[in-house]
Coordinates of C-alpha atoms and ligand atoms in Angstrom, one line a residue:
Chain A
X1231 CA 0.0 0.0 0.0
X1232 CA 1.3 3.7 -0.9
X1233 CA 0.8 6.8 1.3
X1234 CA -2.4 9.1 0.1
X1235 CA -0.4 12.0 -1.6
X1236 CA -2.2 14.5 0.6
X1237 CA -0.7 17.6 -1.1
X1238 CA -2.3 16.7 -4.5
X1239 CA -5.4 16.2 -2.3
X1240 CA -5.3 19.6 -1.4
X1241 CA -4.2 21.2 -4.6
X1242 CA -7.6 19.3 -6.1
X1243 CA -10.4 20.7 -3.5
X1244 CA -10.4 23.8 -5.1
X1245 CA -10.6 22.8 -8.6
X1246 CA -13.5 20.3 -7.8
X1247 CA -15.0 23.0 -5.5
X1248 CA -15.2 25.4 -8.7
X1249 CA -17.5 22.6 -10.5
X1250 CA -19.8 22.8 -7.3
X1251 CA -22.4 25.3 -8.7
X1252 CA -22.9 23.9 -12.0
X1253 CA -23.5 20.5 -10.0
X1254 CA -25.9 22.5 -7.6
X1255 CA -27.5 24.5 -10.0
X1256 CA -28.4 21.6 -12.4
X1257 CA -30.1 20.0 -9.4
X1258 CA -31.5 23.0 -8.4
X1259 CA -33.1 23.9 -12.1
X1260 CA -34.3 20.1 -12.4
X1261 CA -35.7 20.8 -8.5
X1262 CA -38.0 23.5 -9.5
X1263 CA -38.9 21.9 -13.1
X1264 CA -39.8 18.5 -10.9
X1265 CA -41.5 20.2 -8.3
X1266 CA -44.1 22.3 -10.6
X1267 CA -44.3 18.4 -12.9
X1268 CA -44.9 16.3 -10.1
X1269 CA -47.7 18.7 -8.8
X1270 CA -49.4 18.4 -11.9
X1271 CA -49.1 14.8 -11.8
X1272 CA -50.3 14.2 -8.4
X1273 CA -53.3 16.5 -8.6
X1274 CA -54.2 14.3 -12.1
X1275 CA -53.6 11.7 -10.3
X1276 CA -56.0 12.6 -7.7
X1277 CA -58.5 13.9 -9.9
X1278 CA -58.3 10.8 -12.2
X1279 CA -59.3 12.5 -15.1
X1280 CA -60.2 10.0 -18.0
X1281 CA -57.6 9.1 -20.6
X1282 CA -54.9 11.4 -19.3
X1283 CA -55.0 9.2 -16.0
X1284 CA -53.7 6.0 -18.2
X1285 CA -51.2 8.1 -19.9
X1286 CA -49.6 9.5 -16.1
X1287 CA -49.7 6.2 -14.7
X1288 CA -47.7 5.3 -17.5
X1289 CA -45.7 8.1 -17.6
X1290 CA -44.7 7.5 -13.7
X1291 CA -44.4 3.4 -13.8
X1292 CA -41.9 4.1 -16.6
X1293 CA -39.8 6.3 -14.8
X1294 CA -40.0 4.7 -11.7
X1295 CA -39.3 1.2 -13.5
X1296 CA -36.2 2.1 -15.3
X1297 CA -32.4 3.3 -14.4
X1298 CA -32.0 7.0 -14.9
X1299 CA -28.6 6.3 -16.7
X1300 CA -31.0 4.5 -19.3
X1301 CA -33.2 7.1 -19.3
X1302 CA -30.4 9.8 -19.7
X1303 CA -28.8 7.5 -22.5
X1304 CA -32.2 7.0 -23.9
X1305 CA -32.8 10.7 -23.8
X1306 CA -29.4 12.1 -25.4
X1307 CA -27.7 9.5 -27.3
X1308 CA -30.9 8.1 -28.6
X1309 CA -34.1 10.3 -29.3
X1310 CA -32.1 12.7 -31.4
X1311 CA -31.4 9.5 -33.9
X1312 CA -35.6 9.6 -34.2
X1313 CA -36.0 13.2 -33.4
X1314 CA -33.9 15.7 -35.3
X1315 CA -35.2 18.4 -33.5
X1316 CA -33.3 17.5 -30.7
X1317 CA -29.6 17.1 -32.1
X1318 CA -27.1 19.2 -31.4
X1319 CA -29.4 19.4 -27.4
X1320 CA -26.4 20.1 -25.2
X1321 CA -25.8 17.7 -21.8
X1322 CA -26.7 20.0 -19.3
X1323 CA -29.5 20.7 -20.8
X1324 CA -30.4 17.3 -21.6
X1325 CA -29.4 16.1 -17.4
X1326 CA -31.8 18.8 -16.2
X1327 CA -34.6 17.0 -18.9
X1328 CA -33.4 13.7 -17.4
X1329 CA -33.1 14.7 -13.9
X1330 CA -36.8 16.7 -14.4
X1331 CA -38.4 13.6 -15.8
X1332 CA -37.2 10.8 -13.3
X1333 CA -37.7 12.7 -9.8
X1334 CA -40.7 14.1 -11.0
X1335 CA -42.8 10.2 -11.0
X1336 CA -41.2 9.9 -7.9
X1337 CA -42.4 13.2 -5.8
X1338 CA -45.4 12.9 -7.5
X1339 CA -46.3 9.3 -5.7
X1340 CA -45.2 11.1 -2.9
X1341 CA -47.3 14.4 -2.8
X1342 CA -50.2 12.5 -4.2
X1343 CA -50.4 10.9 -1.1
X1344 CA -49.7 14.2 1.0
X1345 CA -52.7 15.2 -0.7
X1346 CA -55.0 11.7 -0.6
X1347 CA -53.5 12.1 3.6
X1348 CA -55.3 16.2 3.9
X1349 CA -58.5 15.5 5.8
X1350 CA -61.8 15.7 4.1
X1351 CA -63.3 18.1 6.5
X1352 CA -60.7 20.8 5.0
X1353 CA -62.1 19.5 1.3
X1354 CA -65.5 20.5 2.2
X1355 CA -65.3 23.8 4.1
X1356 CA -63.3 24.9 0.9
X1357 CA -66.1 23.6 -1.3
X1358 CA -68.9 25.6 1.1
X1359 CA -67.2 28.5 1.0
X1360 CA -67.4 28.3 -2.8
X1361 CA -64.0 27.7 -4.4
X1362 CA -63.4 26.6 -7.5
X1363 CA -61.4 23.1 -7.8
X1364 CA -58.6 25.1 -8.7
X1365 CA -58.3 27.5 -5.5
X1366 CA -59.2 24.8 -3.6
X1367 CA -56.1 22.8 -4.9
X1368 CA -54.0 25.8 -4.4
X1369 CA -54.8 27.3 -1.1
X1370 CA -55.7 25.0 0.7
X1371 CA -55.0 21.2 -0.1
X1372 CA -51.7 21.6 -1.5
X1373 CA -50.2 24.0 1.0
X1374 CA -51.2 21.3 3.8
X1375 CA -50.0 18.2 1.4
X1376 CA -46.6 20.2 0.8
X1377 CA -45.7 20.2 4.8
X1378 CA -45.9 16.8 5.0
X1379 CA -44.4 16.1 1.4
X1380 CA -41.8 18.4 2.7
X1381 CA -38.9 16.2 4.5
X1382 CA -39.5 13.6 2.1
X1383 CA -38.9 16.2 -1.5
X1384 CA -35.7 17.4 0.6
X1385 CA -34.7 13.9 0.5
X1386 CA -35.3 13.3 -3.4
X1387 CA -33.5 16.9 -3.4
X1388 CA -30.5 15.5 -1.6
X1389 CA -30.6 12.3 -4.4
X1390 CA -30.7 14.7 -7.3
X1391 CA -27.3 16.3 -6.1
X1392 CA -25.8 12.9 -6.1
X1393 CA -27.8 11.7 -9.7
X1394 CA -26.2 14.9 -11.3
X1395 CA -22.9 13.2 -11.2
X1396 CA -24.7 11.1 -13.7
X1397 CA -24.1 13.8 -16.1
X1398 CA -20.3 13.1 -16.9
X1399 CA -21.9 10.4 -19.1
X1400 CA -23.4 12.9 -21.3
X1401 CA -19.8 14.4 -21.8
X1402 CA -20.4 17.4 -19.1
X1403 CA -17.7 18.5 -16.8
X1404 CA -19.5 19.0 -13.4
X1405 CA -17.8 17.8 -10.4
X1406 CA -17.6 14.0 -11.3
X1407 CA -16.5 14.8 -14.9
X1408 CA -14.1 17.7 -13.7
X1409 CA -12.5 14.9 -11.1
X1410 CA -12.3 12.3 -13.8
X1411 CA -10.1 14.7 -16.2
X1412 CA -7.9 15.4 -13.5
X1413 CA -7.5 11.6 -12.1
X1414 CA -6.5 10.8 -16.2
X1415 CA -4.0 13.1 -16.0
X1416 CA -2.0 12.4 -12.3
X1417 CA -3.1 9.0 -12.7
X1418 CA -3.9 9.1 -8.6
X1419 CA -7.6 8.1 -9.0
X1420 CA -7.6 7.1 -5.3
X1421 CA -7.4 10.3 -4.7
X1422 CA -9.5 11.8 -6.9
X1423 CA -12.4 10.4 -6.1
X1424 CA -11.9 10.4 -2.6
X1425 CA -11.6 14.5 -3.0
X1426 CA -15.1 14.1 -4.7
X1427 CA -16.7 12.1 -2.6
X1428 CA -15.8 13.9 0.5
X1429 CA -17.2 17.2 -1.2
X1430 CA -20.7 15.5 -2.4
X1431 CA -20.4 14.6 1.3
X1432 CA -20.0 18.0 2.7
X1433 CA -22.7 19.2 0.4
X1434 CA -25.5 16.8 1.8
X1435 CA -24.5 17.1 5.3
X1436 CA -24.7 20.8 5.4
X1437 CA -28.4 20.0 3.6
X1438 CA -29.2 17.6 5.8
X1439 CA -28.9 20.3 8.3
X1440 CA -31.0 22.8 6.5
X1441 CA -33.4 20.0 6.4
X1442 CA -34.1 19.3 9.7
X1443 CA -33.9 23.2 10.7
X1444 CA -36.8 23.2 8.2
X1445 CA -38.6 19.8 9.6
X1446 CA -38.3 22.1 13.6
X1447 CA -40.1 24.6 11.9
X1448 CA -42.7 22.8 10.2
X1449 CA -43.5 20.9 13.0
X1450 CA -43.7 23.9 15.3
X1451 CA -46.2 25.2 12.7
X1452 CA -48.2 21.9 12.2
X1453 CA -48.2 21.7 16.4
X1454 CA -51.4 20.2 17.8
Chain B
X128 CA -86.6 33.5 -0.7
X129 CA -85.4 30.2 -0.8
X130 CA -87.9 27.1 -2.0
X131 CA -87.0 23.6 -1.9
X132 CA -89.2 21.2 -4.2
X133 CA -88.8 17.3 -3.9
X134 CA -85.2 16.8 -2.6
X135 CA -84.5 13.3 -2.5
X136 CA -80.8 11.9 -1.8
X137 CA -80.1 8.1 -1.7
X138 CA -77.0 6.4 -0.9
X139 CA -77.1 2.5 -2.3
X140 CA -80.4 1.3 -1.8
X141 CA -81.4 3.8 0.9
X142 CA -83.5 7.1 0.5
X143 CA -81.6 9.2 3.1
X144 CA -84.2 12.5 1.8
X145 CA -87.6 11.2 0.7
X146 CA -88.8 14.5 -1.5
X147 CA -88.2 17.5 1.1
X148 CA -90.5 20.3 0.5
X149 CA -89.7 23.8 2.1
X150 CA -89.7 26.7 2.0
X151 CA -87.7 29.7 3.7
X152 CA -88.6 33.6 4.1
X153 CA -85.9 35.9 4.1
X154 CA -85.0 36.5 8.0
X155 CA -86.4 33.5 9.1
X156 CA -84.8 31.0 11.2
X157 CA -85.5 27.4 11.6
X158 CA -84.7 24.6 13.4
X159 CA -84.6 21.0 12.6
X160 CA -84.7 18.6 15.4
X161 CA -85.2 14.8 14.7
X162 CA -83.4 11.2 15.9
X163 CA -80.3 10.4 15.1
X164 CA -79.8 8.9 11.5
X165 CA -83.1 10.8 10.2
X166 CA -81.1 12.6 7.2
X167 CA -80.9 16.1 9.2
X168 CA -77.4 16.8 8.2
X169 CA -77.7 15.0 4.7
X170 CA -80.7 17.6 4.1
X171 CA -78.3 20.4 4.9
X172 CA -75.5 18.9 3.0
X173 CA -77.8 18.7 0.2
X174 CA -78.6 22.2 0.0
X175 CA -75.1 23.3 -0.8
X176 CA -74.1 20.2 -3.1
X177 CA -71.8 18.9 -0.6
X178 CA -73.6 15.5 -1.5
X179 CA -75.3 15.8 -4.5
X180 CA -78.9 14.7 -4.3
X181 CA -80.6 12.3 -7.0
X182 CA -83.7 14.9 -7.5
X183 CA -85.2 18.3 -6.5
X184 CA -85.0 21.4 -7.0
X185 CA -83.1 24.4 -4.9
X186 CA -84.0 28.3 -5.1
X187 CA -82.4 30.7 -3.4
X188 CA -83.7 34.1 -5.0
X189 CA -83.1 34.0 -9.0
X190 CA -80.5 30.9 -9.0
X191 CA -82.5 28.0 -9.7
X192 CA -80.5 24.7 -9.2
X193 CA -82.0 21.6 -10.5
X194 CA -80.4 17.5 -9.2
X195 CA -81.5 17.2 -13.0
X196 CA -79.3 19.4 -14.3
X197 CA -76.7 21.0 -12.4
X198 CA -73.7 22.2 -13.8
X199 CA -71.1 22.6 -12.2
X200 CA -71.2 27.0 -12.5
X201 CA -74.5 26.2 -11.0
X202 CA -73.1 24.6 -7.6
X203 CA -70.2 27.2 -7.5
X204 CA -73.1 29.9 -7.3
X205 CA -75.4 28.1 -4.9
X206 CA -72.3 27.2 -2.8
X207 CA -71.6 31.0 -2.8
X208 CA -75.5 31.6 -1.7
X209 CA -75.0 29.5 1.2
X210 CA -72.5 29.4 4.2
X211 CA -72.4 26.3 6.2
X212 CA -71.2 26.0 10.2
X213 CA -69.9 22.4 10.7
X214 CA -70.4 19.7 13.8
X215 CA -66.5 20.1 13.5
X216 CA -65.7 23.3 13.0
X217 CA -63.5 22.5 9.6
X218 CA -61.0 25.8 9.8
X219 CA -58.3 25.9 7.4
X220 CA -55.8 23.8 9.0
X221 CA -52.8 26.4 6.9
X222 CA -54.5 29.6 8.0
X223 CA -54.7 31.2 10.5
X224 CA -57.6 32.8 12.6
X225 CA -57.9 35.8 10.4
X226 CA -57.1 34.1 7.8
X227 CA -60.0 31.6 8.0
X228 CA -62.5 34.7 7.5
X229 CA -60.6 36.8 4.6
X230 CA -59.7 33.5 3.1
X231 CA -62.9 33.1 0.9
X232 CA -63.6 36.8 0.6
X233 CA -60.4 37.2 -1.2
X234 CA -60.5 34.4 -3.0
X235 CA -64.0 33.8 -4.4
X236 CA -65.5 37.0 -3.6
X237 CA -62.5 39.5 -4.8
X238 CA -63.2 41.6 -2.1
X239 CA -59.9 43.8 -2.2
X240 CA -57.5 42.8 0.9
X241 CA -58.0 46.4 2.7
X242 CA -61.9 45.5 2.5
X243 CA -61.3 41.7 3.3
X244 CA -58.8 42.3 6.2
X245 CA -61.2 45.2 7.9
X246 CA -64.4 42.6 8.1
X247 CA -61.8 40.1 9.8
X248 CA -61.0 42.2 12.4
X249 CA -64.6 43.5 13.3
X250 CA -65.6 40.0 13.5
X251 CA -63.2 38.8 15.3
X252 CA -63.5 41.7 18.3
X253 CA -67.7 40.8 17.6
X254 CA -66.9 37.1 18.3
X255 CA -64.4 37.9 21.0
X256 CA -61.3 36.5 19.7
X257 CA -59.5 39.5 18.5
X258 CA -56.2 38.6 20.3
X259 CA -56.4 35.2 18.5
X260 CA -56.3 36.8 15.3
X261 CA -52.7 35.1 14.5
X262 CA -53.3 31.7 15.7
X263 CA -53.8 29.0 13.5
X264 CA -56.7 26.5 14.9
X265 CA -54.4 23.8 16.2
X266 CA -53.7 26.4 18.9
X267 CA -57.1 27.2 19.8
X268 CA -59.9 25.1 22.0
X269 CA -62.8 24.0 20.4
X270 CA -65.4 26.9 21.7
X271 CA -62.7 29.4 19.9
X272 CA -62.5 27.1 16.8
X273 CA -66.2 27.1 16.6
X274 CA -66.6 30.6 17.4
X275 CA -64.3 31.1 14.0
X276 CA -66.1 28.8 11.9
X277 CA -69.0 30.7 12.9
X278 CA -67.2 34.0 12.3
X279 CA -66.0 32.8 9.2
X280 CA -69.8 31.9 7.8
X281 CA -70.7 35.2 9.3
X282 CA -68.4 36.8 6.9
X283 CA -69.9 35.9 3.8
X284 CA -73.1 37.0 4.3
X285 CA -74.9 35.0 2.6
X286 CA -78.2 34.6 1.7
X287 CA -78.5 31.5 3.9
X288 CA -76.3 30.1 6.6
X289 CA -76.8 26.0 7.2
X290 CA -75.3 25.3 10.4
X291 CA -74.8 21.2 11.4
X292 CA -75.2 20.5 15.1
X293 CA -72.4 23.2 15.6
X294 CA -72.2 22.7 19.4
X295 CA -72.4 19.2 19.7
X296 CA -69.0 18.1 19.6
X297 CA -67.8 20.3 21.9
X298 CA -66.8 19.8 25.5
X299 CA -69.6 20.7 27.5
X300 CA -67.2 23.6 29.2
X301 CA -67.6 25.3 25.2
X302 CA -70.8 25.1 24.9
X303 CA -72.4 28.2 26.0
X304 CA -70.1 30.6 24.5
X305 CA -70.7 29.1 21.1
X306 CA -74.8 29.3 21.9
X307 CA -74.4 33.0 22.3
X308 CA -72.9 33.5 19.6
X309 CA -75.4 31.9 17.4
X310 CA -78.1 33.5 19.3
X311 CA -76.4 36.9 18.8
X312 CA -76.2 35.8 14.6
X313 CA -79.8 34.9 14.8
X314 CA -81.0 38.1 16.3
X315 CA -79.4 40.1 13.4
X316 CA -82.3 37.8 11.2
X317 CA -79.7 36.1 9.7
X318 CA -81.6 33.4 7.7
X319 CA -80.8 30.5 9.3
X320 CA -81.7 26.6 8.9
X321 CA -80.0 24.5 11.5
X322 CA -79.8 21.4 12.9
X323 CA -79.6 20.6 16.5
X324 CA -80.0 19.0 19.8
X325 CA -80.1 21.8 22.2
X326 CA -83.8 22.3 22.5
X327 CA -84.4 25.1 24.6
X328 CA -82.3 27.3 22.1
X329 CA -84.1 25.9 19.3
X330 CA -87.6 27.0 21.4
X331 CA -85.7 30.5 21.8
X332 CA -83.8 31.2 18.5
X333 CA -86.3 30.1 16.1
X334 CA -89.5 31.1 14.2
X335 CA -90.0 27.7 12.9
X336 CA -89.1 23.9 14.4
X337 CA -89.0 21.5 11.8
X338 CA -89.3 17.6 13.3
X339 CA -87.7 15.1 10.7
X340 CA -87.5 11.7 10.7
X341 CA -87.0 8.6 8.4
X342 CA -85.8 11.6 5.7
X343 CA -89.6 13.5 5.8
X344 CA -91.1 16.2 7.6
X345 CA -92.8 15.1 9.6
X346 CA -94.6 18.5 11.5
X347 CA -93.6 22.1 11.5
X348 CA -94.7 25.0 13.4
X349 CA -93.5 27.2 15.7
X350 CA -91.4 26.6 18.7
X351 CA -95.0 26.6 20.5
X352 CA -96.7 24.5 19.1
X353 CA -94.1 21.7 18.2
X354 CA -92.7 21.8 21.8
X355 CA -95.7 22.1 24.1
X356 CA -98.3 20.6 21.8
X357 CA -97.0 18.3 19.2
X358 CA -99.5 17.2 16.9
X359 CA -98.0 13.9 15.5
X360 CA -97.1 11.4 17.8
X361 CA -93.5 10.5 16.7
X362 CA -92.6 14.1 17.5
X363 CA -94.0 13.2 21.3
X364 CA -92.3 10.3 21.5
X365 CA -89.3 12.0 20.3
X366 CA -89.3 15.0 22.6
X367 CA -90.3 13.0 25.6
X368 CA -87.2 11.0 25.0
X369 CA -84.8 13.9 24.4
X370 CA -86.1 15.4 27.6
Ligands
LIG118 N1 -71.7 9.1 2.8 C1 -72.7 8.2 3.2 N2 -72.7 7.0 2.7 C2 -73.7 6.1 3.1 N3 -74.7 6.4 3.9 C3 -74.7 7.6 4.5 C4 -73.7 8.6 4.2 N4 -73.9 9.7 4.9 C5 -75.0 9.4 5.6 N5 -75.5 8.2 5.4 C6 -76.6 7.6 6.0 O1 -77.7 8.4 5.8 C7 -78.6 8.4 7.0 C8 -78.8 9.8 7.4 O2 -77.6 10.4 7.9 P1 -77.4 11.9 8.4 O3 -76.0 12.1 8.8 O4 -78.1 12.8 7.5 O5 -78.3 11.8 9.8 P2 -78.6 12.9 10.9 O6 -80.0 13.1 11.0 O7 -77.7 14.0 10.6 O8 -78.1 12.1 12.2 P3 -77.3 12.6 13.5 O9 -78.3 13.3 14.4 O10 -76.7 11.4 14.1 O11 -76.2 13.6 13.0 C9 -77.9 7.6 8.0 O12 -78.5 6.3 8.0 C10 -76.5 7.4 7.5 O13 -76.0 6.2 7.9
LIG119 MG1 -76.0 14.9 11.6

């Protein structure tokens, strides 16, 4: 066994670190994109309107059932091929698609049942006092479905930062690719990836953090 | 004035409303007292489309809402007619005292939020809570909670208020607060129809007792007549037992 080379260690945190907000803002742009999809889904799942129910459910088995390298693959290497439209779609662009698509069946399963969990009663005082489905959906149901949806969309939030390393497959230098170069070059892929890994690391602990500050709050809110 | 023609409302193979008849003046309050299981709340649920009924026909002034045919503008509009107290109290969980009052007044009546926010507060001092205006209804006892829900009908003036039981599932502590409340609403000649089981504030709030049971009305009349000489003999039996 060899001694770590610490110095090159060292020299490397900063290079990775400079990668961090493309890998956070990918996450964070397929975040809001998967958020705003999965509502939709959930509420149509809820509502169970004809037709376009058959079409969700198969929409969210899909990307549920299949690896989101696959679907990333599927996404950028192959629909192009069918779909000239999308050649010449760059990888971050294409990630954020991929990223959007997969979490998105996922949070959707989860808010739909945040919003299946709301108690009727708070259904039908919204109906008496006249509101349409829409306002009722948007004032009151989903702001009650979204603090209990909450710890567990941080959570998908927390596995998007990790998925995005994903996105060195499509040929973008974020933090994984950006470690990869450099590990071809000094040839000390030990230590590479143990730069990266402690990084991604850091970055969930100090969300983790955030997340129960966030759950304190919630519950103090939520307090019966 | 509100007329009610032939509302009947089954669930499976049960009539829970057999063809309801009634009618309403403006200002006029009414009581429904009957045994438990008889359709009372059903009626009342009814006559907002909480549960839609198989036949009849609702009018409240120029909105005419047939079981027939009701669209679903048609319910938004009779919903918006109507204001309905629950048995439990049903305050937005996510809002907070305030809140529960302007909610609907901002929402589906566009009132602007000066307007909106001004009503909230004079309700709130007129049902006595106006240091609970922040709290959200985890934080307050059931008498307050009811008190809101009452404030929060109050609000919408509308042109009738259907109130469920609204003191029966509170602790007997709550009670009386919440009955002066209501008797204060009714003596503004709110146009009421409620249902309940406190009978000496039916005999004092209302102009008319309605007894139901078995989804019919049975007898109607005033407070008088229905409590000191009932003419049907299930209405007898009935009050001699709740007595
Ligand atoms: N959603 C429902 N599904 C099936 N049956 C129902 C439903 N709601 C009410 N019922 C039945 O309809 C009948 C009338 O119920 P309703 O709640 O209107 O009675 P009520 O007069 O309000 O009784 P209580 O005094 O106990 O509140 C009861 O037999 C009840 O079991
Ligand atoms: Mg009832």
């Amino acid at each position: 066994m060899r001694a770590l080379d610490i110095d090159y260690m060292l020299g490397l945190v900063p290079v990775i670190l400079g990668y961090v907000p493309l890998t956070i803002g990918m996450a964070l742009a397929a975040m809001v994109c998967a958020l705003l999809l999965a509502c939709l889904l959930a509420v149509e799942r809820v509502a169970r309107i004809p037709v376009l129910d058959q079409f969700v459910q198969l929409f969210i088995s899909f990307f549920r059932g299949t690896p989101l390298l696959v679907q990333l693959f599927l996404f950028y290497y192959g629909l192009p091929q069918i779909l000239p439209v999308l050649a010449g779609i760059n990888g971050v662009t294409a990630a954020i698609i991929g990223l959007t698509l997969h979490f998105s069946a996922y949070m959707a399963e989860s808010i739909r049942a945040a919003i299946l969990g709301v108690d009727r009663s708070q259904w039908e005082a919204s109906q008496a006092v006249g509101m349409t489905q829409g306002q009722l959906m948007r004032r009151i149901i989903l702001p009650q479905a979204a603090r209990v949806a909450a710890p567990t969309l941080v959570n998908y939030f927390i596995d998007m930062i990790k998925s995005t390393s994903l996105a060195f497959t499509l040929g973008v230098t974020e933090m994984m690719g950006a470690t990869q170069k450099e590990a071809a070059g000094s040839f000390l892929y030990f230590e590479a990836f143990l730069v990266v890994a402690m990084l991604y690391w850091a970055i969930v602990e100090v969300l983790s953090y955030l997340q129960r500050r966030l759950e304190g709050r919630l519950n103090k809110a939520l307090a019966r | 004035m509100i007329s009610i023609r032939g509302l009947t409302k089954r669930f499976g193979a049960t009539t829970v409303l057999d063809g309801i008849d009634l009618d309403i003046a403006a200002g006029e309050r009414v009581a429904i007292i009957g045994p438990s299981g008889t359709g009372k709340s059903t009626l009342l649920r009814c006559l907002n489309y909480l549960d839609r009924p198989e036949a009849g026909v609702i009018r409240i002034g120029d909105l005419t809402v047939d079981a027939a045919t009701a669209k679903p503008a048609q319910i938004l509009a009779l919903r918006r007619r109507t204001s309905f107290v629950f048995q439990n109290y049903s305050l937005f969980a996510n809002k907070t005292a305030h809140q529960n009052i302007t909610e609907a007044l901002i929402t589906v009546q566009r009132k602007p939020r000066a307007e909106a926010d001004a009503r909230a507060d004079a309700i709130l001092r007129e049902i006595g809570l106006a240091d609970k205006a922040g709290a959200y209804p985890a934080a307050l006892s059931g008498g307050q909670q009811q008190r809101i829900g009452i404030g929060r009908a109050m609000a919408l003036d509308a042109a009738l208020m259907l109130l469920d039981e609204p003191t029966s599932a509170l602790d007997p502590e709550w009670v009386g607060e919440v009955l002066d409340l209501m008797r204060r609403v009714a003596e503004r000649r709110q146009t009421m129809l409620i249902v309940t089981h406190e009978m000496q504030f039916a005999r004092e709030i209302a102009d008319r007792v309605i007894f139901m049971e078995g989804g019919r009305i049975v007898e109607q009349g005033p407070p008088s007549q229905i409590f000191d000489a009932p003419q049907d003999k299930r209405t007898e039996s009935f009050l001699r037992r709740v007595r």
